[in-house]
Tab-separated table of C-alpha atoms in Angstrom:
chain	number	residue	atom	x	y	z
A	1	GLU	CA	20.782	89.552	-149.989
A	2	ALA	CA	24.432	89.886	-151.837
A	3	GLY	CA	24.353	88.745	-155.601
A	4	VAL	CA	26.884	86.798	-157.085
A	5	ALA	CA	30.380	88.644	-157.043
A	6	GLN	CA	32.659	88.261	-160.184
A	7	SER	CA	36.452	89.558	-160.559
A	8	PRO	CA	37.874	90.938	-162.450
A	9	ARG	CA	35.283	92.989	-164.497
A	10	TYR	CA	37.598	93.544	-167.504
A	11	LYS	CA	40.563	91.251	-168.566
A	12	ILE	CA	42.988	92.049	-172.036
A	13	ILE	CA	45.647	89.539	-172.814
A	14	GLU	CA	47.590	88.201	-175.642
A	15	LYS	CA	47.034	85.015	-177.002
A	16	ARG	CA	48.843	82.044	-175.623
A	17	GLN	CA	48.752	83.971	-171.974
A	18	SER	CA	46.945	82.385	-169.135
A	19	VAL	CA	43.864	84.318	-167.463
A	20	ALA	CA	41.831	83.281	-164.479
A	21	PHE	CA	38.229	84.488	-163.085
A	22	TRP	CA	37.069	84.227	-159.865
A	23	CYS	CA	33.375	83.550	-158.421
A	24	ASN	CA	31.624	84.309	-155.406
A	25	PRO	CA	27.995	82.604	-155.554
A	26	ILE	CA	25.032	83.621	-153.427
A	27	SER	CA	25.535	82.157	-149.847
A	28	GLY	CA	24.108	78.653	-149.632
A	29	HIS	CA	23.663	78.258	-153.423
A	30	ALA	CA	24.311	74.469	-153.915
A	31	THR	CA	24.712	74.758	-157.864
A	32	LEU	CA	27.261	77.063	-159.597
A	33	TYR	CA	27.540	77.501	-163.197
A	34	TRP	CA	29.924	79.228	-165.809
A	35	TYR	CA	28.510	80.327	-169.022
A	36	GLN	CA	30.317	82.045	-171.870
A	37	GLN	CA	28.468	84.570	-173.821
A	38	ILE	CA	30.348	85.490	-177.172
A	39	LEU	CA	29.056	89.138	-178.540
A	40	GLY	CA	25.609	88.743	-179.675
A	41	GLN	CA	24.680	85.314	-178.800
A	42	GLY	CA	22.898	84.173	-175.732
A	43	PRO	CA	24.898	82.312	-172.694
A	44	LYS	CA	26.456	79.134	-173.315
A	45	LEU	CA	26.899	76.516	-170.471
A	46	LEU	CA	30.813	75.591	-170.106
A	47	ILE	CA	30.253	73.636	-166.388
A	48	GLN	CA	27.986	72.987	-163.809
A	49	PHE	CA	28.944	72.099	-160.087
A	50	GLN	CA	26.752	70.528	-157.354
A	51	ASN	CA	28.545	71.644	-154.185
A	52	ASN	CA	32.119	70.948	-154.875
A	53	GLY	CA	31.504	68.010	-157.632
A	54	VAL	CA	31.215	68.594	-161.501
A	55	VAL	CA	27.492	67.900	-163.104
A	56	ASP	CA	28.368	68.596	-166.382
A	57	ASP	CA	31.441	69.826	-168.347
A	58	SER	CA	30.816	68.185	-171.563
A	59	GLN	CA	31.143	71.695	-173.313
A	60	LEU	CA	34.299	72.825	-171.828
A	61	PRO	CA	37.326	72.847	-173.889
A	62	LYS	CA	39.436	71.023	-171.764
A	63	ASP	CA	42.724	71.181	-173.525
A	64	ARG	CA	42.791	74.751	-172.408
A	65	PHE	CA	39.952	75.347	-169.751
A	66	SER	CA	39.653	74.292	-166.242
A	67	ALA	CA	37.615	74.861	-163.378
A	68	GLU	CA	37.395	74.194	-159.804
A	69	ARG	CA	34.902	74.779	-156.877
A	70	LEU	CA	36.880	73.981	-153.554
A	71	LYS	CA	34.998	73.499	-150.628
A	72	GLY	CA	31.821	73.901	-152.658
A	73	VAL	CA	31.795	77.923	-152.338
A	74	ASP	CA	33.983	80.006	-154.251
A	75	SER	CA	34.770	78.737	-158.002
A	76	THR	CA	37.811	79.499	-160.567
A	77	LEU	CA	37.828	79.266	-164.202
A	78	LYS	CA	41.125	79.059	-166.066
A	79	ILE	CA	42.156	79.637	-169.258
A	80	GLN	CA	45.595	78.523	-170.430
A	81	PRO	CA	46.904	79.201	-173.203
A	82	ALA	CA	44.192	81.676	-174.464
A	83	LYS	CA	42.891	81.888	-178.215
A	84	LEU	CA	41.617	84.938	-179.758
A	85	GLU	CA	37.909	83.225	-179.970
A	86	ASP	CA	38.008	82.825	-176.465
A	87	SER	CA	37.299	86.931	-176.447
A	88	ALA	CA	33.641	86.587	-174.573
A	89	VAL	CA	31.939	87.849	-171.250
A	90	TYR	CA	32.208	84.847	-168.573
A	91	LEU	CA	29.362	84.651	-166.523
A	92	CYS	CA	28.901	83.037	-163.323
A	93	ALA	CA	25.534	82.093	-162.144
A	94	SER	CA	24.198	80.333	-158.958
A	95	SER	CA	21.009	78.627	-157.647
A	96	LEU	CA	19.740	77.248	-154.776
A	97	ARG	CA	19.344	73.640	-156.136
A	98	MET	CA	19.858	72.175	-159.547
A	99	LEU	CA	16.354	71.148	-160.396
A	100	ASN	CA	14.095	74.174	-161.938
A	101	THR	CA	14.966	77.023	-159.771
A	102	GLU	CA	16.177	80.780	-160.682
A	103	ALA	CA	19.484	80.935	-161.552
A	104	PHE	CA	20.840	84.234	-160.429
A	105	PHE	CA	24.023	85.551	-162.654
A	106	GLY	CA	26.899	87.654	-161.993
A	107	GLN	CA	27.939	91.217	-163.951
A	108	GLY	CA	30.582	88.882	-165.725
A	109	THR	CA	34.029	89.225	-166.957
A	110	ARG	CA	34.542	90.627	-170.432
A	111	LEU	CA	37.805	89.026	-171.589
A	112	THR	CA	39.659	90.461	-174.864
A	113	VAL	CA	42.167	88.149	-176.237
A	114	VAL	CA	44.529	90.262	-178.746
B	1	GLY	CA	21.312	68.442	-175.957
B	2	GLU	CA	18.702	70.869	-175.958
B	3	ASN	CA	18.249	73.064	-178.530
B	4	VAL	CA	16.468	76.680	-178.113
B	5	GLU	CA	15.505	78.520	-181.063
B	6	GLN	CA	14.323	82.615	-180.576
B	7	HIS	CA	12.748	85.084	-182.791
B	8	PRO	CA	12.990	87.513	-183.943
B	9	SER	CA	16.466	88.814	-183.346
B	10	THR	CA	15.457	91.959	-183.177
B	11	LEU	CA	12.071	93.985	-182.370
B	12	SER	CA	11.428	97.823	-182.428
B	13	VAL	CA	8.020	98.917	-180.950
B	14	GLN	CA	6.377	102.306	-179.909
B	15	GLU	CA	6.079	103.274	-176.575
B	16	GLY	CA	2.669	101.914	-175.042
B	17	ASP	CA	2.527	99.174	-177.869
B	18	SER	CA	3.086	95.138	-177.096
B	19	ALA	CA	5.978	93.056	-177.679
B	20	VAL	CA	5.827	89.269	-178.551
B	21	ILE	CA	8.934	87.128	-178.453
B	22	LYS	CA	8.771	83.539	-179.522
B	23	CYS	CA	10.960	80.433	-178.692
B	24	THR	CA	10.948	76.921	-179.714
B	25	TYR	CA	12.663	73.830	-177.941
B	26	SER	CA	13.676	70.318	-178.466
B	27	ASP	CA	14.039	68.512	-175.360
B	28	SER	CA	10.342	67.354	-174.485
B	29	ALA	CA	11.282	66.524	-170.879
B	30	SER	CA	12.181	70.002	-170.383
B	31	ASN	CA	10.195	71.263	-167.809
B	32	TYR	CA	11.450	74.934	-166.673
B	33	PHE	CA	11.458	77.941	-169.029
B	34	PRO	CA	12.792	81.320	-167.835
B	35	TRP	CA	13.030	84.638	-169.389
B	36	TYR	CA	15.869	86.719	-168.665
B	37	LYS	CA	16.557	90.350	-169.230
B	38	GLN	CA	19.889	91.677	-170.010
B	39	GLU	CA	21.053	95.347	-170.137
B	40	LEU	CA	24.501	96.665	-171.377
B	41	GLY	CA	27.370	95.740	-169.434
B	42	LYS	CA	25.264	93.562	-166.739
B	43	GLY	CA	24.660	89.853	-166.252
B	44	PRO	CA	21.031	88.699	-167.369
B	45	GLN	CA	18.400	88.960	-164.862
B	46	LEU	CA	15.217	87.076	-164.338
B	47	ILE	CA	11.973	88.447	-165.241
B	48	ILE	CA	9.530	85.671	-165.508
B	49	ASP	CA	9.552	81.995	-165.637
B	50	ILE	CA	6.893	79.052	-166.325
B	51	ARG	CA	7.267	75.434	-165.207
B	52	SER	CA	5.201	72.602	-167.411
B	53	ASN	CA	2.429	72.291	-165.301
B	54	VAL	CA	1.157	75.651	-166.046
B	55	GLY	CA	0.175	76.827	-169.325
B	56	GLU	CA	0.300	80.634	-168.362
B	57	LYS	CA	1.647	83.103	-166.086
B	58	LYS	CA	1.343	86.544	-165.754
B	59	ASP	CA	3.007	89.474	-163.510
B	60	GLN	CA	1.831	93.016	-164.008
B	61	ARG	CA	2.621	93.929	-167.574
B	62	ILE	CA	4.604	90.843	-168.319
B	63	ALA	CA	3.060	87.451	-169.399
B	64	VAL	CA	4.330	83.999	-170.635
B	65	THR	CA	2.496	81.376	-172.524
B	66	LEU	CA	3.636	77.823	-173.053
B	67	ASN	CA	2.641	75.137	-175.152
B	68	LYS	CA	4.404	71.747	-174.345
B	69	THR	CA	2.769	69.723	-177.012
B	70	ALA	CA	4.091	72.108	-179.837
B	71	LYS	CA	7.253	72.927	-177.697
B	72	HIS	CA	7.051	76.462	-177.683
B	73	PHE	CA	6.892	79.416	-175.469
B	74	SER	CA	6.466	83.142	-175.951
B	75	LEU	CA	7.003	86.372	-173.731
B	76	HIS	CA	4.230	89.074	-174.164
B	77	ILE	CA	4.876	92.388	-172.924
B	78	THR	CA	2.110	94.931	-172.805
B	79	GLU	CA	2.200	98.768	-172.442
B	80	THR	CA	5.927	98.855	-173.243
B	81	GLN	CA	8.088	101.465	-171.821
B	82	PRO	CA	11.336	102.968	-172.878
B	83	GLU	CA	13.052	101.363	-169.946
B	84	ASP	CA	12.037	98.022	-171.286
B	85	SER	CA	14.734	98.363	-174.187
B	86	ALA	CA	17.273	95.461	-173.703
B	87	VAL	CA	18.153	92.031	-174.985
B	88	TYR	CA	15.917	89.448	-173.982
B	89	PHE	CA	16.635	85.421	-173.602
B	90	CYS	CA	14.607	82.505	-173.524
B	91	ALA	CA	15.738	79.156	-172.009
B	92	ALA	CA	14.879	75.825	-171.257
B	93	SER	CA	16.399	73.478	-168.855
B	94	ASP	CA	18.436	70.685	-170.346
B	95	THR	CA	17.702	67.416	-168.990
B	96	ASN	CA	20.760	65.744	-170.313
B	97	SER	CA	22.811	68.487	-168.573
B	98	GLY	CA	21.784	68.424	-164.752
B	99	TYR	CA	19.162	70.864	-165.642
B	100	ALA	CA	21.389	73.665	-166.828
B	101	LEU	CA	19.811	76.195	-168.656
B	102	ASN	CA	19.987	76.359	-172.638
B	103	PHE	CA	19.559	79.889	-173.965
B	104	GLY	CA	17.994	81.093	-177.017
B	105	LYS	CA	20.454	83.874	-179.058
B	106	GLY	CA	18.448	86.570	-177.904
B	107	THR	CA	16.163	89.463	-179.110
B	108	SER	CA	17.207	92.982	-178.978
B	109	LEU	CA	14.095	94.936	-178.088
B	110	LEU	CA	14.027	98.768	-178.786
B	111	VAL	CA	11.023	100.742	-177.598
B	112	THR	CA	10.534	104.205	-179.008
B	113	PRO	CA	9.022	107.085	-177.271
């Protein structure tokens, strides 16, 4: 079974530039998550989708971050404009359903903002 | 929302010894508690999970215990091996957030030969 695919693996941008990350979840998984993992910390939820609807985006900095999941499959996360404190690994995860099931993580995109 | 505390932040053990990592959570309605292992440059990978209707679960050298009254759960690794060296995260489902997982800050485990 193919895992969660993310691209790119690495990205370096200057502050105030924009960047986009892409995620392809495991086939058939209805729930998709974007997490931000700052170095030395645990993943922090940014947004959760159920099919193509948003379940929770309370921790997404909406003035600069946006995410969409068109057609309930692939998802993109965008940052515009980026700040130095956005430097982190952005992890995408998916699960079969919302409630009490294993979340499978991709390898992540490491973003460095200089 | 859910708050998950994890300790210790670092743990060093000799090969063959046991390792224990402890977590506490705040949301009394949480009912799913997974443990993830993260190796350098990789995404977290589930190693074991437990649901609130169970007090203990074991899978070979790994076991997890859950005390719902005290709102804490623990990971036990026996007969540790160098390949167990990694960062381990506990997590708890957040009932206020679509049951998404809230993670602890992680424990960096080093197993020395």
